[in-house]
Coordinates of C-alpha atoms and ligand atoms in Angstrom, one line a residue:
M1 CA 7.2 -33.2 -3.5
D2 CA 10.0 -35.7 -2.6
V3 CA 10.8 -36.4 1.1
E4 CA 14.1 -34.5 1.1
R5 CA 12.5 -31.4 -0.4
H6 CA 9.6 -31.7 2.0
D7 CA 12.0 -31.7 5.0
Q8 CA 13.9 -28.7 3.7
V9 CA 10.8 -26.6 3.0
L10 CA 9.2 -27.6 6.3
A11 CA 12.4 -26.9 8.2
R12 CA 12.2 -23.3 7.0
T13 CA 8.5 -22.6 7.1
S14 CA 7.4 -24.5 10.2
H15 CA 10.2 -26.0 12.2
L16 CA 12.4 -22.9 12.4
P17 CA 9.5 -20.6 13.5
H18 CA 8.6 -23.2 16.2
L19 CA 12.2 -23.3 17.4
L20 CA 12.4 -19.6 17.6
A21 CA 9.1 -19.2 19.4
F22 CA 10.1 -21.9 22.0
S23 CA 13.5 -20.3 22.4
L24 CA 12.2 -16.8 22.9
V25 CA 9.6 -17.7 25.4
D26 CA 12.0 -19.9 27.3
T27 CA 14.7 -17.1 27.3
L28 CA 12.3 -14.6 28.7
A29 CA 10.8 -17.0 31.2
R30 CA 14.2 -17.6 32.7
Q31 CA 14.8 -13.9 33.3
D32 CA 14.3 -12.4 36.7
Q33 CA 11.7 -9.9 35.6
R34 CA 9.7 -12.5 33.9
L35 CA 6.5 -11.7 35.7
D36 CA 6.7 -8.1 34.6
I37 CA 7.6 -9.1 31.1
F38 CA 4.6 -11.4 30.7
R39 CA 2.3 -8.9 32.4
Y40 CA 3.1 -6.2 30.0
A41 CA 3.6 -8.3 26.9
A42 CA 1.0 -7.4 24.2
G43 CA -0.1 -8.3 20.7
G44 CA 3.4 -8.6 19.3
F45 CA 4.5 -11.1 21.9
R46 CA 1.3 -13.1 21.6
D47 CA 1.5 -13.2 17.7
F48 CA 5.1 -14.2 17.7
T49 CA 4.9 -16.9 20.4
R50 CA 1.5 -18.5 20.0
I51 CA 3.2 -21.7 18.6
A52 CA 5.4 -22.0 21.7
G53 CA 2.3 -23.5 23.3
S54 CA 2.5 -26.6 21.0
D55 CA 3.2 -30.1 22.1
P56 CA 6.9 -30.4 23.5
V57 CA 7.2 -34.1 22.8
M58 CA 6.1 -33.9 19.3
W59 CA 8.5 -31.0 18.6
R60 CA 11.4 -32.8 20.2
D61 CA 10.8 -35.7 17.9
I62 CA 10.5 -33.5 14.8
F63 CA 13.8 -31.8 15.6
I64 CA 15.5 -35.2 16.0
A65 CA 14.0 -36.5 12.8
N66 CA 14.8 -33.4 10.7
R67 CA 18.1 -32.4 12.3
E68 CA 20.1 -31.6 9.2
A69 CA 17.5 -29.4 7.5
V70 CA 16.7 -27.6 10.7
L71 CA 20.3 -26.8 11.4
A72 CA 20.8 -25.5 7.8
S73 CA 17.8 -23.2 8.1
L74 CA 19.0 -22.1 11.6
D75 CA 22.4 -21.2 10.1
D76 CA 20.8 -19.1 7.4
F77 CA 18.7 -17.4 10.0
E78 CA 21.7 -16.6 12.1
V79 CA 23.4 -14.9 9.2
G80 CA 20.4 -12.7 8.7
L81 CA 20.0 -12.0 12.4
Q82 CA 23.7 -11.1 12.6
R83 CA 23.3 -8.7 9.7
L84 CA 20.4 -7.0 11.4
R85 CA 22.2 -6.9 14.7
N86 CA 25.1 -5.0 13.0
A87 CA 22.6 -2.6 11.4
V88 CA 21.0 -1.9 14.8
A89 CA 24.4 -1.6 16.5
I90 CA 25.8 1.0 14.1
G91 CA 22.4 2.7 13.5
D92 CA 22.4 1.8 9.7
S93 CA 19.0 3.1 8.9
D94 CA 19.1 2.2 5.2
A95 CA 20.0 -1.4 6.0
M96 CA 17.3 -1.7 8.6
L97 CA 14.6 -0.1 6.4
A98 CA 15.6 -2.3 3.4
T99 CA 15.3 -5.5 5.5
F100 CA 12.0 -4.5 7.2
D101 CA 10.5 -3.2 4.0
R102 CA 11.4 -6.4 2.0
A103 CA 10.1 -8.5 4.9
S104 CA 6.9 -6.5 5.2
H105 CA 6.1 -6.7 1.5
A106 CA 7.0 -10.4 1.4
R107 CA 4.6 -10.9 4.3
H108 CA 1.8 -9.1 2.5
Y109 CA 2.5 -11.1 -0.7
F110 CA 2.4 -14.3 1.3
E111 CA -0.9 -13.3 2.9
S112 CA -2.4 -12.6 -0.6
L113 CA -1.3 -16.1 -1.7
L114 CA -2.8 -17.6 1.4
N115 CA -6.1 -15.8 0.9
K116 CA -6.0 -16.3 -2.9
T117 CA -6.5 -12.6 -3.4
S118 CA -4.5 -10.1 -5.4
Y119 CA -1.4 -8.5 -3.9
Q120 CA -3.0 -5.1 -4.1
A121 CA -6.2 -6.3 -2.4
E122 CA -4.1 -7.4 0.5
Y123 CA -2.1 -4.3 0.6
H124 CA -4.5 -1.5 -0.5
M125 CA -7.9 -3.0 0.1
Q126 CA -9.2 -2.9 -3.4
P127 CA -12.4 -4.7 -4.4
Q128 CA -11.8 -8.3 -5.4
G129 CA -13.5 -11.3 -6.9
Q130 CA -16.5 -10.7 -9.1
V131 CA -16.6 -7.0 -9.4
T132 CA -19.5 -5.4 -11.3
Y133 CA -19.9 -1.8 -12.2
R134 CA -23.4 -0.3 -12.5
V135 CA -23.3 3.0 -14.3
R136 CA -26.3 5.3 -14.6
P137 CA -27.0 6.8 -18.0
G138 CA -26.0 10.5 -18.5
G139 CA -24.1 12.7 -16.1
S140 CA -21.5 15.4 -16.8
A141 CA -17.8 15.4 -17.7
Q142 CA -16.3 18.4 -15.9
G143 CA -13.2 19.0 -13.8
Q144 CA -9.4 19.0 -13.4
L145 CA -7.9 15.5 -12.8
R146 CA -4.6 13.8 -12.5
V147 CA -4.7 10.2 -13.5
P148 CA -2.1 7.6 -12.1
G149 CA 1.4 7.1 -13.4
D150 CA 2.2 5.5 -16.7
K151 CA 2.2 1.7 -16.6
S152 CA 4.9 1.1 -19.2
I153 CA 7.3 3.5 -17.5
S154 CA 6.4 2.2 -14.0
H155 CA 7.4 -1.3 -15.0
R156 CA 10.6 -0.2 -16.6
S157 CA 11.5 2.1 -13.6
I158 CA 11.6 -0.9 -11.3
M159 CA 13.5 -3.1 -13.8
L160 CA 16.2 -0.6 -14.7
G161 CA 16.4 0.7 -11.1
A162 CA 17.0 -2.9 -9.8
L163 CA 19.8 -3.5 -12.3
A164 CA 21.5 -0.1 -11.8
N165 CA 24.4 0.7 -9.6
G166 CA 23.1 3.1 -6.9
V167 CA 19.8 4.1 -5.5
T168 CA 16.9 5.1 -7.9
E169 CA 14.1 7.3 -6.5
V170 CA 10.9 7.0 -8.5
K171 CA 8.1 9.6 -8.2
G172 CA 4.6 9.1 -9.6
F173 CA 4.9 5.2 -9.7
L174 CA 1.6 3.5 -10.7
E175 CA 0.4 1.6 -7.6
G176 CA -1.6 -0.8 -9.9
E177 CA -1.7 -4.5 -9.6
D178 CA 0.6 -5.1 -12.6
S179 CA 3.4 -2.8 -11.6
L180 CA 3.2 -4.0 -8.0
A181 CA 3.7 -7.6 -9.3
T182 CA 6.8 -6.5 -11.1
L183 CA 8.0 -4.8 -7.9
Q184 CA 7.4 -7.9 -5.9
A185 CA 9.2 -10.1 -8.4
F186 CA 12.3 -8.0 -7.9
R187 CA 12.0 -8.3 -4.2
E188 CA 11.9 -12.0 -4.7
M189 CA 15.2 -11.7 -6.6
G190 CA 16.8 -10.0 -3.6
V191 CA 16.4 -6.3 -4.5
A192 CA 15.6 -4.0 -1.6
I193 CA 12.7 -1.7 -2.6
E194 CA 11.1 0.8 -0.3
G195 CA 7.5 1.8 -0.9
P196 CA 5.4 2.5 -2.7
H197 CA 4.3 5.3 -0.5
Q198 CA 2.0 7.7 -2.4
G199 CA 3.8 6.9 -5.7
N200 CA 7.3 7.2 -4.2
V201 CA 9.5 4.1 -4.6
T202 CA 13.2 3.8 -3.7
I203 CA 15.1 1.0 -5.4
H204 CA 18.5 -0.1 -4.1
G205 CA 20.0 -1.3 -7.3
V206 CA 22.1 -4.5 -7.2
G207 CA 24.0 -3.9 -10.5
M208 CA 23.7 -5.9 -13.7
H209 CA 24.8 -9.2 -12.1
G210 CA 23.4 -8.8 -8.6
L211 CA 20.0 -10.5 -8.9
K212 CA 19.5 -13.6 -6.9
A213 CA 17.7 -16.8 -7.9
P214 CA 14.0 -16.5 -6.8
S215 CA 12.8 -19.4 -4.6
G216 CA 9.8 -20.1 -6.9
P217 CA 8.1 -19.0 -10.0
L218 CA 7.8 -15.2 -10.6
Y219 CA 4.1 -14.2 -10.8
V220 CA 3.5 -11.2 -13.1
G221 CA -0.3 -11.1 -12.8
N222 CA -2.2 -9.8 -15.8
S223 CA 0.8 -8.1 -17.5
G224 CA 2.0 -9.1 -21.0
T225 CA 4.6 -6.3 -20.7
A226 CA 6.1 -7.6 -17.5
M227 CA 6.2 -11.2 -18.8
R228 CA 7.9 -10.2 -22.1
L229 CA 10.3 -7.7 -20.7
F230 CA 11.2 -10.1 -17.8
A231 CA 11.8 -12.9 -20.4
G232 CA 14.6 -10.8 -22.0
L233 CA 16.1 -9.7 -18.7
L234 CA 16.0 -13.2 -17.2
A235 CA 17.5 -14.8 -20.3
G236 CA 20.7 -13.0 -19.3
Q237 CA 20.9 -14.2 -15.7
A238 CA 23.1 -17.0 -14.3
F239 CA 20.1 -18.7 -12.6
D240 CA 17.0 -20.6 -13.9
S241 CA 13.6 -18.9 -13.6
E242 CA 10.0 -19.4 -14.4
L243 CA 7.4 -16.7 -15.3
T244 CA 3.7 -17.3 -14.6
G245 CA 0.6 -15.1 -14.8
D246 CA -3.2 -15.0 -14.4
G247 CA -5.8 -16.7 -16.6
S248 CA -5.8 -14.0 -19.2
L249 CA -2.0 -13.8 -19.5
T250 CA -1.8 -17.6 -19.7
K251 CA -3.6 -17.4 -23.1
R252 CA -1.3 -14.8 -24.6
P253 CA 1.4 -15.5 -27.2
M254 CA 4.9 -15.6 -26.0
N255 CA 6.7 -17.1 -29.0
R256 CA 7.1 -13.5 -30.3
V257 CA 9.8 -13.1 -27.6
A258 CA 10.8 -16.8 -27.1
D259 CA 11.8 -17.2 -30.8
P260 CA 14.2 -14.3 -31.1
L261 CA 15.6 -14.9 -27.6
R262 CA 16.4 -18.5 -28.7
K263 CA 18.2 -16.9 -31.7
M264 CA 20.3 -15.0 -29.2
G265 CA 21.2 -18.3 -27.5
A266 CA 18.6 -18.5 -24.7
T267 CA 17.0 -21.7 -23.7
I268 CA 13.3 -21.1 -23.1
D269 CA 10.4 -23.5 -22.7
T270 CA 6.8 -22.5 -23.1
A271 CA 3.6 -24.3 -22.6
E272 CA 1.7 -25.6 -25.7
G273 CA 1.3 -23.1 -28.5
G274 CA 4.0 -20.8 -27.1
R275 CA 1.8 -19.8 -24.1
P276 CA 3.0 -19.1 -20.5
P277 CA 4.5 -20.3 -18.2
L278 CA 7.9 -19.5 -19.5
K279 CA 10.8 -21.5 -18.2
I280 CA 14.1 -19.8 -18.8
S281 CA 17.4 -21.6 -18.2
G282 CA 20.2 -19.6 -16.6
G283 CA 23.8 -19.3 -17.7
A284 CA 23.2 -19.0 -21.4
A285 CA 25.9 -17.1 -23.4
L286 CA 23.8 -14.7 -25.3
K287 CA 24.9 -13.2 -28.6
G288 CA 23.5 -10.0 -30.2
I289 CA 21.3 -10.4 -33.2
N290 CA 19.9 -8.2 -35.9
Y291 CA 16.1 -8.7 -35.7
L292 CA 13.3 -7.5 -37.9
M293 CA 10.1 -7.7 -35.8
P294 CA 7.2 -9.3 -37.6
M295 CA 4.8 -7.1 -35.7
A296 CA 5.1 -3.5 -34.3
S297 CA 5.6 -4.4 -30.7
A298 CA 7.4 -2.3 -28.0
Q299 CA 7.3 -5.3 -25.8
V300 CA 9.3 -7.4 -28.2
K301 CA 11.7 -4.6 -28.9
S302 CA 12.2 -3.9 -25.2
C303 CA 12.6 -7.6 -24.4
L304 CA 15.4 -7.9 -26.9
L305 CA 17.1 -4.7 -25.8
L306 CA 17.1 -6.0 -22.2
A307 CA 18.5 -9.3 -23.3
G308 CA 21.0 -7.4 -25.4
L309 CA 22.4 -5.8 -22.2
Y310 CA 23.8 -9.2 -21.4
A311 CA 24.7 -10.3 -24.9
E312 CA 28.0 -10.3 -26.6
G313 CA 28.2 -7.7 -29.4
E314 CA 25.4 -5.6 -30.8
T315 CA 21.7 -6.3 -30.5
R316 CA 19.7 -4.5 -33.3
V317 CA 15.9 -4.3 -33.5
R318 CA 14.1 -3.1 -36.6
E319 CA 10.4 -2.2 -36.2
P320 CA 7.9 -2.3 -39.0
A321 CA 6.3 0.8 -37.6
P322 CA 7.3 3.1 -34.7
T323 CA 6.3 1.8 -31.3
R324 CA 6.7 3.4 -27.8
D325 CA 10.3 4.1 -27.0
H326 CA 10.3 4.3 -23.2
T327 CA 13.0 1.6 -22.9
E328 CA 15.4 3.4 -25.2
R329 CA 14.8 6.7 -23.4
M330 CA 15.2 5.2 -20.0
L331 CA 18.3 3.2 -20.8
N332 CA 19.9 6.4 -22.2
G333 CA 18.7 8.2 -19.0
F334 CA 20.5 5.5 -16.9
G335 CA 23.7 6.2 -18.9
Y336 CA 23.4 3.2 -21.2
P337 CA 23.7 4.3 -24.8
V338 CA 21.0 3.1 -27.2
A339 CA 21.5 4.3 -30.8
R340 CA 18.8 4.8 -33.4
E341 CA 18.8 5.3 -37.1
G342 CA 15.5 5.3 -38.9
D343 CA 13.5 2.2 -38.0
T344 CA 16.4 0.5 -36.2
C345 CA 17.7 0.8 -32.6
W346 CA 20.6 -1.0 -31.1
L347 CA 22.9 -1.3 -28.1
E348 CA 26.2 -3.0 -27.3
G349 CA 26.1 -5.6 -24.5
G350 CA 28.2 -5.6 -21.4
G351 CA 27.7 -2.1 -20.0
Q352 CA 26.4 -0.7 -16.7
L353 CA 23.4 1.3 -15.6
T354 CA 23.7 4.2 -13.3
A355 CA 20.8 5.0 -11.0
G356 CA 19.1 8.4 -11.3
P357 CA 15.7 9.9 -10.3
I358 CA 12.6 9.0 -12.4
D359 CA 9.5 11.2 -12.5
V360 CA 6.7 9.0 -14.0
P361 CA 4.2 11.1 -16.0
S362 CA 0.4 10.4 -15.8
D363 CA -0.6 7.6 -18.2
I364 CA -2.1 8.8 -21.4
S365 CA -3.8 5.4 -21.7
S366 CA -5.7 6.1 -18.5
A367 CA -6.2 9.7 -19.4
T368 CA -7.9 8.5 -22.6
F369 CA -11.1 7.4 -20.8
F370 CA -11.6 11.0 -19.7
L371 CA -10.6 12.4 -23.0
V372 CA -13.3 10.3 -24.6
A373 CA -15.8 11.1 -21.8
A374 CA -15.4 14.8 -22.6
A375 CA -15.3 14.3 -26.3
I376 CA -18.8 12.6 -26.3
T377 CA -20.6 14.7 -23.7
P378 CA -22.2 18.0 -24.6
G379 CA -21.2 20.8 -22.2
S380 CA -18.1 19.0 -21.0
D381 CA -14.8 20.6 -20.0
I382 CA -12.0 18.4 -18.6
T383 CA -8.3 19.1 -17.9
L384 CA -6.0 16.2 -17.4
E385 CA -2.7 17.2 -15.7
H386 CA 0.8 16.2 -16.3
V387 CA 0.0 13.6 -18.9
G388 CA 2.9 11.9 -20.8
I389 CA 2.8 13.0 -24.5
N390 CA 5.7 11.0 -25.8
P391 CA 5.3 11.2 -29.6
T392 CA 5.1 7.4 -29.7
R393 CA 2.0 7.4 -27.5
I394 CA -0.1 10.3 -28.8
G395 CA -2.1 8.4 -31.5
V396 CA -5.2 9.0 -29.4
I397 CA -4.7 12.8 -29.5
N398 CA -4.1 12.7 -33.3
I399 CA -7.2 10.5 -33.9
L400 CA -9.5 12.4 -31.6
K401 CA -8.4 15.7 -33.3
Q402 CA -9.1 14.3 -36.7
M403 CA -12.5 13.3 -35.5
G404 CA -13.1 16.9 -34.6
A405 CA -12.4 16.9 -30.9
N406 CA -11.6 20.3 -29.3
L407 CA -8.4 19.5 -27.5
E408 CA -5.5 21.8 -26.4
L409 CA -2.2 21.1 -24.8
G410 CA -0.9 23.5 -22.1
N411 CA 2.0 23.6 -19.6
Q412 CA 4.3 21.6 -21.9
A413 CA 7.5 20.5 -20.1
E414 CA 10.0 17.6 -20.1
V415 CA 10.3 15.4 -17.0
G416 CA 13.1 12.8 -16.8
G417 CA 13.4 12.5 -20.6
E418 CA 9.7 12.3 -21.3
P419 CA 7.5 15.2 -22.6
V420 CA 4.4 16.0 -20.5
A421 CA 1.5 18.4 -20.8
D422 CA -1.9 19.3 -19.4
I423 CA -4.6 18.3 -21.8
R424 CA -7.8 20.3 -21.9
I425 CA -10.7 18.9 -23.8
R426 CA -14.2 20.4 -24.3
Y427 CA -17.2 19.0 -26.2
A428 CA -17.4 19.4 -30.0
P429 CA -19.3 17.2 -32.4
L430 CA -17.3 14.2 -33.6
K431 CA -17.3 12.8 -37.1
G432 CA -16.4 9.3 -38.3
I433 CA -13.0 8.9 -40.0
D434 CA -10.7 6.3 -41.6
I435 CA -8.1 5.8 -38.8
P436 CA -4.7 6.3 -40.4
V437 CA -2.9 2.9 -40.2
D438 CA 0.3 4.6 -39.0
Q439 CA -1.5 5.8 -35.9
V440 CA -2.5 2.3 -34.9
P441 CA 0.7 1.3 -32.9
L442 CA 0.7 4.8 -31.4
A443 CA -2.8 4.3 -30.0
I444 CA -2.8 0.6 -29.5
D445 CA -4.2 0.6 -25.9
E446 CA -6.6 3.4 -26.6
F447 CA -8.9 1.6 -29.1
P448 CA -11.6 0.4 -26.6
A449 CA -12.2 4.0 -25.6
L450 CA -11.9 5.2 -29.2
F451 CA -14.6 2.7 -30.3
I452 CA -16.9 4.5 -27.8
A453 CA -15.9 7.8 -29.4
A454 CA -16.8 6.3 -32.8
A455 CA -20.2 5.2 -31.5
N456 CA -20.9 8.8 -30.8
A457 CA -19.5 10.3 -34.0
E458 CA -21.5 11.1 -37.1
G459 CA -20.9 8.5 -39.8
T460 CA -18.6 5.6 -40.0
T461 CA -15.3 5.2 -38.3
R462 CA -13.1 2.6 -40.0
L463 CA -10.2 0.8 -38.3
R464 CA -7.8 -1.5 -40.2
G465 CA -4.3 -2.9 -39.5
A466 CA -5.1 -3.5 -35.9
E467 CA -4.9 -7.3 -35.7
E468 CA -2.7 -6.9 -32.6
L469 CA -5.8 -5.9 -30.7
R470 CA -6.9 -9.6 -30.9
V471 CA -4.0 -10.7 -28.6
K472 CA -4.3 -8.1 -25.8
E473 CA -5.8 -8.8 -22.4
S474 CA -8.8 -10.0 -24.3
D475 CA -9.5 -10.1 -28.1
R476 CA -10.4 -6.4 -28.0
I477 CA -12.0 -6.3 -31.4
Q478 CA -14.5 -9.0 -30.5
A479 CA -15.0 -8.0 -26.9
M480 CA -15.8 -4.4 -28.0
A481 CA -18.0 -5.6 -30.9
D482 CA -20.0 -7.9 -28.5
G483 CA -20.5 -4.9 -26.1
L484 CA -21.4 -2.6 -28.9
A485 CA -24.0 -5.1 -30.1
V486 CA -25.6 -5.1 -26.6
L487 CA -25.9 -1.3 -26.9
S488 CA -27.3 -1.6 -30.4
V489 CA -24.5 0.2 -32.1
E490 CA -24.2 -0.8 -35.7
H491 CA -20.8 -2.2 -36.6
T492 CA -19.0 -4.7 -38.9
V493 CA -16.1 -6.8 -37.6
V494 CA -13.2 -7.7 -39.9
E495 CA -10.1 -9.7 -39.1
D496 CA -7.9 -6.7 -38.5
G497 CA -10.4 -4.1 -37.5
I498 CA -13.9 -2.9 -37.4
D499 CA -16.3 -0.3 -38.9
I500 CA -18.5 1.5 -36.4
I501 CA -21.5 3.6 -37.4
G502 CA -22.0 6.3 -34.9
N503 CA -25.0 8.4 -33.9
G504 CA -23.7 12.0 -34.0
D505 CA -26.9 13.6 -32.7
A506 CA -26.0 15.5 -29.5
G507 CA -29.7 16.0 -28.8
T508 CA -30.5 12.3 -28.2
A509 CA -28.9 9.4 -26.4
S510 CA -26.4 7.7 -28.8
Y511 CA -27.3 4.1 -27.9
A512 CA -29.1 1.8 -25.5
G513 CA -27.9 0.4 -22.2
G514 CA -27.5 -3.2 -21.2
R515 CA -25.2 -5.7 -19.5
I516 CA -21.7 -6.1 -20.8
N517 CA -19.0 -8.7 -20.2
S518 CA -15.6 -7.1 -19.9
L519 CA -14.0 -10.5 -20.0
G520 CA -11.7 -9.3 -17.2
D521 CA -10.1 -6.8 -19.5
H522 CA -9.5 -3.5 -17.6
R523 CA -9.8 -1.3 -20.7
I524 CA -13.0 -2.9 -22.0
A525 CA -14.5 -2.3 -18.6
M526 CA -13.5 1.4 -18.4
A527 CA -14.5 2.0 -22.0
F528 CA -18.1 0.8 -21.4
A529 CA -18.3 2.7 -18.1
I530 CA -17.5 6.0 -20.0
A531 CA -20.0 5.0 -22.7
A532 CA -22.9 5.4 -20.2
L533 CA -22.5 9.1 -20.4
R534 CA -24.5 8.9 -23.7
A535 CA -26.6 5.8 -23.2
S536 CA -30.4 5.8 -22.8
E537 CA -30.3 3.2 -20.0
E538 CA -28.0 2.0 -17.3
I539 CA -24.9 0.0 -18.4
V540 CA -23.9 -2.9 -16.1
I541 CA -20.4 -4.2 -16.6
D542 CA -19.3 -7.6 -15.2
D543 CA -15.8 -8.8 -14.3
C544 CA -14.2 -5.4 -13.6
A545 CA -11.6 -6.4 -10.9
N546 CA -8.8 -5.9 -13.3
V547 CA -9.4 -2.2 -13.6
A548 CA -7.0 -2.2 -10.6
T549 CA -4.2 -3.4 -12.8
S550 CA -3.8 0.0 -14.4
F551 CA -6.2 2.5 -12.8
P552 CA -6.9 1.8 -9.1
N553 CA -8.8 5.0 -8.6
F554 CA -10.9 5.0 -11.7
I555 CA -14.2 5.0 -9.9
E556 CA -13.2 7.9 -7.7
L557 CA -12.2 10.0 -10.7
A558 CA -15.2 9.0 -12.8
T559 CA -17.4 10.1 -9.9
R560 CA -15.5 13.3 -9.6
I561 CA -16.3 14.3 -13.2
G562 CA -20.0 13.9 -12.6
M563 CA -20.8 10.2 -13.5
T564 CA -22.8 8.0 -11.2
L565 CA -21.3 4.6 -10.7
S566 CA -21.6 2.0 -8.1
V567 CA -19.4 -1.0 -7.5
E568 CA -20.8 -4.4 -6.5
G569 CA -18.7 -7.3 -5.4
E570 CA -16.6 -8.4 -2.6
H571 CA -14.8 -5.8 -0.6
E572 CA -11.9 -6.5 1.7
Ligands
S3P1 C1 3.6 -1.9 -23.9 C2 3.5 -2.1 -25.3 C3 2.2 -2.4 -26.0 C4 1.0 -2.1 -25.1 C5 1.2 -2.5 -23.7 C6 2.4 -1.9 -23.1 C7 4.9 -1.7 -23.3 O1 2.2 -3.8 -26.3 O2 -0.1 -2.6 -25.7 O3 0.0 -2.2 -22.9 O4 4.9 -1.2 -22.1 O5 5.9 -1.9 -24.0 P1 2.9 -4.3 -27.7 O6 4.2 -3.8 -27.7 O7 2.8 -5.8 -27.6 O8 2.0 -3.7 -28.7

């Protein structure tokens, strides 16, 4: 850091707080009732003023030496203080809450950086570090469950809510590590967001051009979706930005979005091989393009549509196979027309988003672990409530049904433009199938669990056309194959898929137990946890902390259906 930058940063993070602490204690100490004030002062006073006990001479010297930067930071502070004073004076509860909420979350985020823990660990006390699941073989699969909110829709609810005019109330928001990182990133761009409180989030939209430059890189954790969607949205902003993520995300390909965004006129730098971090230059004049995606990716499609909001003219995206359409549905829900004809969708840049309520359905990708739990366990009966059954997400239902699963949909309804249903599933013997290639993008996140279904089915299940699985949170074909090998499940890996030979005999365990490395991939970890229902021995799964990215209460629900799991690792 150069000297000037050092002085500016220190003025804000150290010198200003010292000045305020000295000033507050001095102001109170001069008042007549000072004895009473100090006698009754408690933790708040102590925490805020501890640094007023520091060395006066040293601090005088610092304020003399760093005069300009200290004055600048004091001026900024006075503006903020005046704003808050007005809010208190006129009883503006929204303004007070927005400020306190933003500050409170920024403080938690800061704490997590200091402690090098995840945001959620700081905030929700989730297990952190090297988390290992130990799952007893057998158990039952019974009960009525509601899994957390959809991850894809949760990310998008924050993004669109932030850019909308007006206040967006979100219900059912997924309080997982990934979507919380997205929420925090928008706070860092100046958006006031209240919550989450039990899945409720209130976003005070700033309009299409109201985001502010963040003071540092935006950290999106484990989430490829967040990084790719943010890339599109940030390409349209007036300010420069940088996107970073965790170790797994840093290995994932970003040229799939950087290349077409460059065609639109964006300037984006990646690390070697098109990997994160992404550095996006602000102020680009984007132009709409007509883009045929080389892979069926909802993330790429959504990225381009979000950039298209800021582009001149029409942005058209053609998909080689249908992919999830939450972005299109939600944009339409926010009053921004997205048209579709066949395999192409498009929008015209330059419009506005209008805030509205969002009811996030339960995530079918999380529900899948319990669908498979019931599908493989004799005597099972599980109902999953209020699950999103958007036609672009129900590959898992179609595939399980083809394998012979006994699965019924009830209470079908539509919430906020997305279809939902209760899904009841009871045990029925499964048989191996050739998975239809057109179902692959519609079940893309469900394959780790479906591989476990295949290991319990009679005969061979054959998957092809699934090379995208190799660039998810882990190489999911290889990670699952390695785990299946530990359990002694016969299989053959090919570049774009796998053959799995199952043991369809309900009377015996389907495979052995053993120790599995989830490679920090949440869905690999949960798939092997569920597998234990039909194993002959205990299954131990390492590196499970990332389950919190998508399914923070997985252990609680797995226990509720009748499994026996224990979690080893650091707890906050
Ligand atoms: C997602 C799209 C999918 C999926 C991911 C979420 C989204 O990725 O795997 O978990 O929210 O758009 P691809 O679009 O890259 O297949």
